[in-house]
Amino acid sequence: MRRRVVAVLAVLLAASTLTACGGGGGQTLTVFAASSLTGSFDTLASRFEQAHPGVTVRVSYDSSTTLAEQIAAGAPADVLATADQQSLVAVERGHDLAARPVQFARNTLVIVTPPSNPGHVSSVADLAHAAFVVCDPSAPCGAAAKTILHVAGITAKPKSYEADVKSVLAKVQLGDVDAGIVYVTDAKAAGTAVRTVAIPSRLDVTNPYFVAPVKGAAQPRLAREWVALVLSKGGQQVLRRAGFGPQQTPPSPRVTTQQGSGR
Amino acid sequence: MTRAWATHDPTARPNGQVFGRAPAALVIAGVIGFAFLVVPVVAVVAKAPWGSVAHELGNADVRTALWLSLATTAISAALCLVFGVPLAWALARVDFPGRRVARAFVTLPLVMPPVVGGVALLLAFGRTGLIGSWLDDAFGITVPFTTAAVVLAQTFVALPFMVISVEGAFRSTDVRYDDAAATLGASRLATFWHVTLPLAAPGIAAGTLLSWARALGEFGATITFAGNFPGVTRTMPLQIYIGLQSDPDAAIALSLVMIALSIVVLVALRERWITGVAP
């Protein structure tokens, strides 16, 4: 059932791919990536194109679970980069990966408030008496936020379980809530539009990011080179600038976020 | 302009006697149109995990969402009726400058993506919004993330359906009845109440059904403006969307529930109101 739904999505996606590269005669590398990678992978894509004249990089951003399902249904991807381990494991189990996935970054959560900080939020504990929103627990950012609130002993309920992290950020930016829990990369991308409050490392929940070339890729060589670029010093610098943490950190004992999508 | 055709019922006469057989081109196009609308629904019915429907209905979250949807859409449809009919009347019967522009604005929520509508509602009624900041300062009222916000979002997207159908009904009823009532000394309000409104009743019934149906399916503006919290703002469409992330089969079972609910209400009320009231 689920497969069928996904297959339809994959066909639609394939159709949009065809439209997207209708004009060019060169090679196209298709990268499927978690939405939180948007800024960084856009930068890496232009670098890759500069280094490979005639090659066009097309990145499709979506939640990690959706991307994994699309690949399982035969969507034409060369590389997959996810914001969690779980969705990659599913793809790996279906023998759809050309190589073992490699962790290339990690992302942590922070509290953001409007610049004026109307709810006087300067710590996790302050959420108890503030109007705040989090992601829905079905998304990794929501599962992580739930863990943080639980460990911090906060029983106050959020105003809303937002569908994804971008909606949480939007509610804070519009000033409709006092605070929200988002990825540090989202907070960084928002710049001065939000004020960031760090979450102490004892509560910290980390999402590992993985990348792997996809089996049956139209561009297997380019796919391997993309993985290499992501892991290279330059690639890591781009990710670090966006706020991602370094790869290969030992997993924290409280990692409960390795499921669902990486939005 | 003569409106004599409006007074007799074309369906009372058997088709074949006067017009001959239906043209094949029209029939084929009509059948394709019908199939396109029905096939996706049939697919849900055919592919649905029927066994889990009962299980899903036993889920407290689902029942809460279902109840919230029914309650909020009933209020939204009532609001559409109370505000949409007078608005449609003004657009149909009152000559005022800028009427065409006003009509365009009324249909704007139809073409606006619902998520954009939700953002617009936040900018208007949100804590820092045009009206919302005043509400917050003066009365301490915060609209977003409340059930009232769900009703506002639903009414925002559903009201155009009411206005368009009722305006069409007002425009197609004979103005001479209004004139006759006025000549006999009825006030404009009495004319509206006793002449214009009953004549437009089928259109009003259709508009109410359409706006209720639109409110029931409303998702984008609701999740953007009202948020998503169980029992407060998580209506059925939101429950289904959240379910799709974690348990697609459950989400499909819930879609089935919503389709069944819509069909029952639409078929029952349509028969009763529209055919029943029609001349």
Coordinates of C-alpha atoms in Angstrom, one line a residue:
Chain A
M1 CA 0.0 0.0 0.0
R2 CA 2.6 2.4 1.1
R3 CA 4.8 1.3 -1.7
R4 CA 2.1 2.1 -4.2
V5 CA 1.6 5.7 -2.9
V6 CA 5.4 6.2 -3.0
A7 CA 5.6 4.7 -6.5
V8 CA 3.2 7.4 -7.7
L9 CA 5.2 10.1 -6.1
A10 CA 8.3 8.7 -7.7
V11 CA 6.8 8.8 -11.1
L12 CA 5.7 12.4 -10.6
L13 CA 9.2 13.2 -9.4
A14 CA 10.7 11.5 -12.4
A15 CA 8.4 13.5 -14.7
S16 CA 9.6 16.7 -13.0
T17 CA 13.2 15.5 -13.5
L18 CA 12.6 15.2 -17.2
T19 CA 11.2 18.7 -17.4
A20 CA 14.1 20.1 -15.4
C21 CA 16.8 18.8 -17.6
G22 CA 15.0 19.0 -20.9
G23 CA 17.3 21.7 -22.3
G24 CA 20.8 20.7 -21.4
G25 CA 22.8 18.0 -23.3
G26 CA 25.3 17.3 -20.5
Q27 CA 25.3 14.9 -17.6
T28 CA 23.0 15.5 -14.6
L29 CA 23.8 14.3 -11.1
T30 CA 20.7 13.8 -9.0
V31 CA 21.1 14.2 -5.3
F32 CA 18.3 13.4 -2.8
A33 CA 18.9 15.3 0.4
A34 CA 17.2 16.1 3.7
S35 CA 15.7 19.6 3.7
S36 CA 17.9 20.8 6.5
L37 CA 20.9 20.5 4.1
T38 CA 19.3 23.0 1.6
G39 CA 21.8 25.9 2.0
S40 CA 24.9 23.8 2.3
F41 CA 24.2 21.4 -0.6
D42 CA 23.2 24.4 -2.8
T43 CA 26.7 25.8 -2.2
L44 CA 28.3 22.3 -2.8
A45 CA 26.3 21.9 -5.9
S46 CA 27.7 25.0 -7.5
R47 CA 31.2 24.0 -6.4
F48 CA 30.7 20.6 -8.0
E49 CA 29.5 22.1 -11.2
Q50 CA 32.5 24.4 -11.3
A51 CA 34.9 21.4 -10.9
H52 CA 33.0 19.3 -13.4
P53 CA 32.2 21.4 -16.5
G54 CA 29.1 20.2 -18.4
V55 CA 27.7 18.5 -15.3
T56 CA 24.5 19.8 -13.8
V57 CA 23.7 18.9 -10.2
R58 CA 20.0 18.7 -9.3
V59 CA 19.2 18.4 -5.6
S60 CA 15.8 17.3 -4.5
Y61 CA 15.1 18.3 -0.9
D62 CA 12.5 16.6 1.2
S63 CA 12.2 14.8 4.5
S64 CA 14.5 11.8 4.8
T65 CA 11.7 9.3 5.1
T66 CA 10.1 10.5 2.0
L67 CA 13.3 10.4 0.0
A68 CA 14.1 6.9 1.2
E69 CA 10.6 5.7 0.1
Q70 CA 11.0 7.3 -3.3
I71 CA 14.4 5.5 -3.8
A72 CA 12.9 2.2 -2.7
A73 CA 10.2 2.8 -5.3
G74 CA 12.8 3.3 -8.0
A75 CA 13.1 7.1 -8.1
P76 CA 16.1 8.2 -10.3
A77 CA 18.6 9.3 -7.6
D78 CA 22.4 9.0 -7.7
V79 CA 23.1 10.0 -4.1
L80 CA 21.0 10.0 -0.9
A81 CA 21.8 12.2 2.1
T82 CA 19.6 11.8 5.1
A83 CA 19.2 13.5 8.5
D84 CA 18.9 10.3 10.4
Q85 CA 20.1 6.7 10.4
Q86 CA 16.7 5.0 10.3
S87 CA 15.6 5.9 6.8
L88 CA 19.0 4.9 5.3
V89 CA 18.8 1.6 7.1
A90 CA 15.5 1.0 5.3
V91 CA 17.1 1.7 1.9
E92 CA 20.1 -0.4 2.8
R93 CA 17.9 -3.3 3.7
G94 CA 16.3 -3.2 0.3
H95 CA 19.8 -3.4 -1.2
D96 CA 19.3 -0.1 -2.9
L97 CA 22.7 1.4 -1.9
A98 CA 25.9 1.1 -3.9
A99 CA 28.2 1.5 -0.9
R100 CA 28.0 1.6 2.9
P101 CA 26.5 4.9 4.2
V102 CA 29.0 7.3 5.8
Q103 CA 28.2 9.8 8.5
F104 CA 29.2 13.3 7.4
A105 CA 27.7 15.7 9.9
R106 CA 25.4 16.0 12.9
N107 CA 22.8 18.5 13.9
T108 CA 21.7 19.7 17.3
L109 CA 18.7 21.5 18.6
V110 CA 18.5 25.0 20.1
I111 CA 15.7 27.2 21.4
V112 CA 14.9 30.3 19.3
T113 CA 12.8 33.3 20.4
P114 CA 11.8 36.5 18.6
P115 CA 14.5 39.1 18.9
S116 CA 12.6 41.0 21.6
N117 CA 12.2 37.8 23.6
P118 CA 8.6 38.6 24.8
G119 CA 8.4 35.5 26.9
H120 CA 11.7 36.1 28.7
V121 CA 13.1 32.7 27.6
S122 CA 16.8 32.3 28.4
S123 CA 16.9 28.6 29.4
V124 CA 15.1 25.3 28.8
A125 CA 13.4 25.7 32.2
D126 CA 11.8 29.1 31.1
L127 CA 9.7 27.1 28.5
A128 CA 7.5 26.0 31.4
H129 CA 5.8 29.5 31.5
A130 CA 6.1 30.5 27.9
A131 CA 4.0 29.9 24.7
F132 CA 6.2 27.7 22.6
V133 CA 5.9 25.3 19.7
V134 CA 7.9 22.2 18.7
C135 CA 7.9 19.7 15.7
D136 CA 5.4 16.9 15.8
P137 CA 7.0 13.8 17.5
S138 CA 6.6 11.9 14.2
A139 CA 9.5 14.1 12.8
P140 CA 13.0 13.7 14.2
C141 CA 13.1 17.3 15.4
G142 CA 9.9 16.6 17.4
A143 CA 11.1 13.4 18.9
A144 CA 14.3 15.1 20.0
A145 CA 12.4 18.0 21.4
K146 CA 10.2 15.6 23.3
T147 CA 13.2 14.0 24.9
I148 CA 14.7 17.3 25.8
L149 CA 11.5 18.5 27.5
H150 CA 11.2 15.2 29.3
V151 CA 14.7 15.1 30.6
A152 CA 14.4 18.8 31.7
G153 CA 11.3 17.9 33.6
I154 CA 9.0 20.3 31.7
T155 CA 5.4 19.3 31.8
A156 CA 4.0 22.4 30.1
K157 CA 2.6 21.5 26.7
P158 CA 3.5 23.3 23.5
K159 CA 0.9 25.5 21.7
S160 CA 1.2 23.3 18.7
Y161 CA 3.0 20.3 17.2
E162 CA 4.2 21.8 13.9
A163 CA 4.6 19.6 10.8
D164 CA 8.2 20.5 10.3
V165 CA 11.0 22.5 11.7
K166 CA 10.6 25.3 9.1
S167 CA 7.0 25.9 10.5
V168 CA 8.4 26.1 14.0
L169 CA 10.8 28.8 12.9
A170 CA 8.1 30.7 11.0
K171 CA 5.9 30.9 14.1
V172 CA 8.7 32.3 16.1
Q173 CA 9.8 34.7 13.4
L174 CA 6.2 36.0 13.0
G175 CA 6.2 36.6 16.8
D176 CA 3.2 34.3 17.4
V177 CA 5.0 32.3 20.1
D178 CA 7.6 33.1 22.7
A179 CA 9.9 30.3 21.7
G180 CA 10.4 27.2 19.5
I181 CA 12.8 24.3 19.3
V182 CA 14.7 24.0 16.0
Y183 CA 18.0 22.8 14.6
V184 CA 21.0 25.0 15.2
T185 CA 21.4 25.1 11.4
D186 CA 17.9 26.6 11.0
A187 CA 18.6 29.1 13.7
K188 CA 21.8 30.1 12.0
A189 CA 20.1 30.4 8.6
A190 CA 17.5 32.7 10.2
G191 CA 20.3 35.1 11.3
T192 CA 19.1 38.1 13.3
A193 CA 15.4 37.3 12.8
V194 CA 15.6 35.1 15.9
R195 CA 17.5 35.0 19.2
T196 CA 19.2 31.7 20.0
V197 CA 19.3 30.0 23.4
A198 CA 21.6 27.0 23.6
I199 CA 20.4 23.8 25.1
P200 CA 22.9 22.4 27.7
S201 CA 24.8 19.4 26.4
R202 CA 23.4 17.2 29.2
L203 CA 20.0 17.5 27.5
D204 CA 21.5 17.6 24.0
V205 CA 20.1 15.2 21.4
T206 CA 22.1 14.8 18.2
N207 CA 20.9 13.8 14.7
P208 CA 23.6 12.0 12.7
Y209 CA 23.6 12.8 8.9
F210 CA 24.5 10.0 6.4
V211 CA 25.3 10.0 2.8
A212 CA 25.6 7.1 0.3
P213 CA 25.6 6.5 -3.5
V214 CA 22.5 4.8 -4.7
K215 CA 22.6 1.4 -6.5
G216 CA 21.7 1.6 -10.2
A217 CA 22.6 5.3 -10.4
A218 CA 22.8 6.8 -13.8
Q219 CA 26.0 8.6 -12.8
P220 CA 27.9 6.2 -10.4
R221 CA 31.2 7.9 -10.8
L222 CA 29.8 11.4 -10.2
A223 CA 27.9 10.0 -7.3
R224 CA 31.1 8.7 -5.6
E225 CA 32.7 12.1 -6.3
W226 CA 29.8 13.9 -4.6
V227 CA 30.3 11.8 -1.5
A228 CA 34.0 12.6 -1.6
L229 CA 33.2 16.3 -1.9
V230 CA 30.9 16.2 1.1
L231 CA 33.5 14.4 3.2
S232 CA 36.4 16.6 1.9
K233 CA 37.8 19.5 4.0
G234 CA 36.1 22.1 1.8
G235 CA 32.8 20.3 2.0
Q236 CA 33.0 20.0 5.8
Q237 CA 33.8 23.7 6.0
V238 CA 30.6 24.5 4.2
L239 CA 28.6 22.3 6.5
R240 CA 30.4 23.7 9.6
R241 CA 29.6 27.3 8.5
A242 CA 25.9 26.3 8.3
G243 CA 26.1 25.2 11.9
F244 CA 26.5 21.4 11.5
G245 CA 28.7 19.6 13.9
P246 CA 31.6 17.4 12.8
Q247 CA 31.1 13.9 11.6
Q248 CA 32.1 10.7 13.4
T249 CA 31.3 11.7 16.9
P250 CA 30.6 8.9 19.2
P251 CA 26.8 8.6 19.5
S252 CA 25.4 10.1 22.6
P253 CA 23.7 7.6 24.9
R254 CA 20.4 9.5 24.6
V255 CA 20.1 9.3 20.9
T256 CA 16.4 8.7 20.4
T257 CA 16.0 10.7 17.2
Q258 CA 17.0 8.1 14.6
Q259 CA 13.6 7.7 13.1
G260 CA 11.2 9.5 10.9
S261 CA 12.1 12.4 8.6
G262 CA 14.9 14.9 8.8
R263 CA 12.9 18.0 8.3
Chain B
M1 CA -34.4 40.0 -20.3
T2 CA -36.9 37.3 -20.1
R3 CA -36.5 34.6 -17.4
A4 CA -39.6 32.5 -18.3
W5 CA -37.3 29.4 -18.5
A6 CA -36.7 29.7 -14.8
T7 CA -40.3 29.0 -14.0
H8 CA -40.6 25.5 -15.5
D9 CA -38.6 22.5 -14.5
P10 CA -36.6 21.0 -17.4
T11 CA -36.2 17.7 -15.6
A12 CA -39.9 17.1 -15.5
R13 CA -39.9 16.3 -19.2
P14 CA -38.3 13.0 -20.3
N15 CA -35.2 13.8 -22.2
G16 CA -35.7 11.5 -25.2
Q17 CA -39.1 12.9 -26.2
V18 CA -37.9 16.3 -27.3
F19 CA -34.2 16.3 -27.7
G20 CA -33.4 12.7 -29.0
R21 CA -30.4 10.8 -27.8
A22 CA -27.6 12.4 -25.9
P23 CA -24.7 13.4 -28.2
A24 CA -21.8 10.8 -27.9
A25 CA -19.1 13.5 -27.6
L26 CA -20.8 15.1 -24.6
V27 CA -21.4 11.7 -23.0
I28 CA -17.8 10.5 -23.4
A29 CA -16.3 13.7 -22.1
G30 CA -18.7 13.6 -19.2
V31 CA -17.9 10.0 -18.4
I32 CA -14.1 10.8 -18.5
G33 CA -14.7 13.7 -16.1
F34 CA -16.7 11.5 -13.8
A35 CA -14.1 8.7 -13.8
F36 CA -11.3 11.2 -13.1
L37 CA -13.2 12.4 -10.0
V38 CA -14.2 8.9 -8.8
V39 CA -11.2 6.7 -9.5
P40 CA -9.0 8.2 -6.7
V41 CA -11.8 7.7 -4.2
V42 CA -12.3 4.1 -5.5
A43 CA -8.6 3.5 -5.1
V44 CA -8.7 4.6 -1.4
V45 CA -11.7 2.3 -0.9
A46 CA -10.1 -0.6 -2.7
K47 CA -6.6 -0.2 -1.0
A48 CA -7.8 0.7 2.4
P49 CA -6.8 -1.5 5.3
W50 CA -10.5 -2.2 6.2
G51 CA -9.6 -4.2 9.2
S52 CA -7.9 -1.2 10.9
V53 CA -10.8 1.3 10.3
A54 CA -12.6 0.0 13.4
H55 CA -9.3 0.0 15.3
E56 CA -8.6 3.6 14.3
L57 CA -12.1 4.8 15.3
G58 CA -11.4 3.3 18.7
N59 CA -8.3 5.5 19.0
A60 CA -9.1 8.4 21.4
D61 CA -7.0 10.9 19.4
V62 CA -8.9 10.0 16.2
R63 CA -12.3 10.4 17.9
T64 CA -11.2 13.8 19.3
A65 CA -10.1 14.9 15.9
L66 CA -13.4 13.7 14.3
W67 CA -15.5 15.5 16.9
L68 CA -13.4 18.7 16.5
S69 CA -13.8 18.6 12.7
L70 CA -17.6 18.1 13.0
A71 CA -18.0 20.9 15.6
T72 CA -15.8 23.4 13.9
T73 CA -17.2 22.8 10.4
A74 CA -20.7 23.2 11.7
I75 CA -19.8 26.6 13.2
S76 CA -17.9 27.6 10.1
A77 CA -20.8 26.7 7.8
A78 CA -23.2 28.7 10.0
L79 CA -20.8 31.7 9.9
C80 CA -20.7 31.4 6.1
L81 CA -24.5 31.5 6.1
V82 CA -24.8 34.5 8.4
F83 CA -22.2 36.6 6.6
G84 CA -22.0 35.1 3.1
V85 CA -25.7 35.5 2.2
P86 CA -25.9 39.2 2.9
L87 CA -22.6 39.7 1.1
A88 CA -23.9 37.8 -1.9
W89 CA -27.0 39.8 -1.8
A90 CA -25.0 43.1 -1.8
L91 CA -22.9 41.9 -4.7
A92 CA -26.0 40.8 -6.7
R93 CA -28.5 43.5 -5.9
V94 CA -26.8 46.7 -4.7
D95 CA -25.1 48.9 -7.3
F96 CA -22.1 50.4 -5.6
P97 CA -18.8 51.7 -7.0
G98 CA -16.1 49.0 -7.0
R99 CA -18.5 46.1 -7.1
R100 CA -16.4 44.3 -9.6
V101 CA -13.3 44.7 -7.5
A102 CA -15.1 43.6 -4.4
R103 CA -16.3 40.5 -6.3
A104 CA -12.7 39.7 -7.3
F105 CA -11.6 40.0 -3.7
V106 CA -14.3 37.7 -2.5
T107 CA -13.0 34.9 -4.9
L108 CA -9.3 35.5 -3.9
P109 CA -9.2 32.8 -1.2
L110 CA -10.3 30.3 -3.9
V111 CA -7.1 30.8 -5.9
M112 CA -4.8 31.6 -2.9
P113 CA -2.9 28.5 -1.8
P114 CA -4.5 27.7 1.7
V115 CA -1.0 27.9 3.3
V116 CA -0.8 31.5 2.0
G117 CA -4.2 32.1 3.5
G118 CA -2.9 30.8 6.8
V119 CA 0.0 33.2 6.7
A120 CA -2.3 36.1 5.8
L121 CA -4.5 35.2 8.8
L122 CA -1.4 35.2 11.0
L123 CA -0.4 38.6 9.7
A124 CA -4.0 39.9 10.4
F125 CA -5.0 38.1 13.6
G126 CA -1.6 36.8 14.9
R127 CA -0.1 38.1 18.1
T128 CA 1.8 40.8 16.2
G129 CA -0.7 41.1 13.4
L130 CA -2.8 44.1 12.3
I131 CA -5.8 43.3 14.3
G132 CA -4.3 40.6 16.5
S133 CA -1.8 43.0 18.3
W134 CA -4.7 45.2 19.2
L135 CA -6.8 42.3 20.4
D136 CA -3.8 41.2 22.5
D137 CA -3.1 44.7 24.0
A138 CA -6.8 45.6 24.6
F139 CA -8.3 42.3 25.7
G140 CA -5.5 39.9 26.1
I141 CA -7.0 37.7 23.4
T142 CA -4.6 35.6 21.4
V143 CA -6.3 34.0 18.4
P144 CA -3.7 31.6 16.9
F145 CA -3.5 28.1 18.3
T146 CA -7.1 28.2 19.5
T147 CA -10.2 26.3 18.3
A148 CA -11.5 29.8 17.2
A149 CA -8.5 30.0 14.9
V150 CA -9.6 26.7 13.3
V151 CA -13.1 28.2 12.7
L152 CA -11.6 31.4 11.2
A153 CA -9.3 29.4 8.9
Q154 CA -12.2 27.2 7.7
T155 CA -14.5 30.2 7.2
F156 CA -11.8 32.1 5.3
V157 CA -11.5 29.4 2.7
A158 CA -15.2 28.3 2.6
L159 CA -16.9 31.7 2.5
P160 CA -16.2 32.3 -1.2
F161 CA -18.1 29.1 -2.1
M162 CA -21.2 30.4 -0.2
V163 CA -21.0 33.8 -1.8
I164 CA -20.5 32.5 -5.3
S165 CA -23.4 30.0 -5.2
V166 CA -25.8 32.4 -3.5
E167 CA -24.9 35.4 -5.7
G168 CA -25.5 33.2 -8.7
A169 CA -28.9 32.2 -7.2
F170 CA -29.8 35.8 -6.5
R171 CA -28.8 36.9 -10.0
S172 CA -30.8 34.2 -11.7
T173 CA -34.0 34.8 -9.7
D174 CA -36.4 37.3 -11.3
V175 CA -35.9 40.8 -10.0
R176 CA -39.5 41.6 -10.9
Y177 CA -40.7 39.7 -7.9
D178 CA -38.6 42.1 -5.7
D179 CA -40.1 45.0 -7.7
A180 CA -43.6 43.7 -7.2
A181 CA -43.0 43.3 -3.4
A182 CA -41.7 46.8 -3.3
T183 CA -44.6 48.2 -5.3
L184 CA -47.0 46.6 -2.8
G185 CA -45.2 48.5 0.0
A186 CA -42.8 46.0 1.4
S187 CA -39.6 47.4 2.9
R188 CA -36.3 46.4 1.3
L189 CA -35.6 44.2 4.3
A190 CA -39.0 42.5 4.2
T191 CA -38.6 42.0 0.5
F192 CA -35.2 40.3 1.1
W193 CA -36.6 38.2 3.9
H194 CA -39.9 37.1 2.3
V195 CA -39.2 37.2 -1.4
T196 CA -35.6 37.2 -2.4
L197 CA -34.3 34.7 0.1
P198 CA -37.0 31.9 -0.5
L199 CA -36.4 32.2 -4.2
A200 CA -32.7 31.7 -3.7
A201 CA -33.1 28.9 -1.2
P202 CA -31.7 26.1 -3.5
G203 CA -28.6 28.2 -4.1
I204 CA -28.3 28.9 -0.4
A205 CA -28.6 25.2 0.4
A206 CA -26.0 24.3 -2.2
G207 CA -23.7 27.1 -1.0
T208 CA -24.0 25.8 2.6
L209 CA -23.1 22.3 1.6
L210 CA -20.2 23.4 -0.6
S211 CA -18.8 25.7 2.1
W212 CA -19.2 23.0 4.8
A213 CA -17.5 20.4 2.6
R214 CA -14.6 22.9 1.9
A215 CA -14.3 23.6 5.6
L216 CA -14.2 19.8 6.4
G217 CA -11.3 19.3 4.0
E218 CA -9.4 22.4 5.1
F219 CA -5.8 21.7 5.9
G220 CA -3.2 24.3 4.9
A221 CA -4.7 27.5 6.4
T222 CA -5.6 25.5 9.6
I223 CA -2.1 24.1 10.2
T224 CA -0.5 27.4 9.4
F225 CA -2.8 29.7 11.4
A226 CA -4.2 27.5 14.1
G227 CA -1.3 25.0 14.6
N228 CA -1.7 21.4 15.5
F229 CA -2.6 20.4 19.0
P230 CA -4.7 17.4 19.8
G231 CA -8.2 18.3 21.0
V232 CA -7.7 22.0 20.3
T233 CA -6.7 22.5 16.7
R234 CA -5.9 19.0 15.3
T235 CA -8.8 18.4 12.9
M236 CA -9.2 15.2 10.8
P237 CA -7.1 16.5 7.8
L238 CA -4.3 17.3 10.2
Q239 CA -4.6 14.0 12.0
I240 CA -4.3 12.3 8.6
Y241 CA -1.3 14.3 7.6
I242 CA 0.5 13.7 10.8
G243 CA -0.4 10.0 10.5
L244 CA 1.1 9.8 7.0
Q245 CA 4.5 10.6 8.5
S246 CA 4.5 7.7 10.9
D247 CA 1.8 5.2 9.9
P248 CA 0.5 5.5 6.3
D249 CA -2.0 2.7 6.7
A250 CA -3.7 4.3 9.6
A251 CA -3.8 7.6 7.6
I252 CA -5.5 5.8 4.7
A253 CA -8.0 4.2 7.1
L254 CA -8.8 7.7 8.4
S255 CA -9.1 9.1 4.9
L256 CA -11.8 6.4 4.3
V257 CA -13.6 7.6 7.4
M258 CA -13.6 11.2 6.1
I259 CA -14.7 10.1 2.6
A260 CA -17.6 8.1 4.1
L261 CA -18.6 11.0 6.3
S262 CA -18.6 13.4 3.4
I263 CA -20.5 11.1 1.1
V264 CA -23.2 10.4 3.7
V265 CA -23.7 14.1 4.5
L266 CA -23.5 15.3 0.9
V267 CA -25.9 12.7 -0.5
A268 CA -28.4 13.0 2.4
L269 CA -28.5 16.8 2.4
R270 CA -28.3 17.3 -1.3
E271 CA -31.3 15.1 -1.9
R272 CA -33.3 16.8 0.8
W273 CA -32.4 20.4 0.3
I274 CA -31.6 20.8 -3.3
T275 CA -34.1 18.5 -5.0
G276 CA -36.7 19.0 -2.3
V277 CA -36.7 22.8 -2.5
A278 CA -36.4 23.1 -6.3
P279 CA -39.6 24.1 -8.0

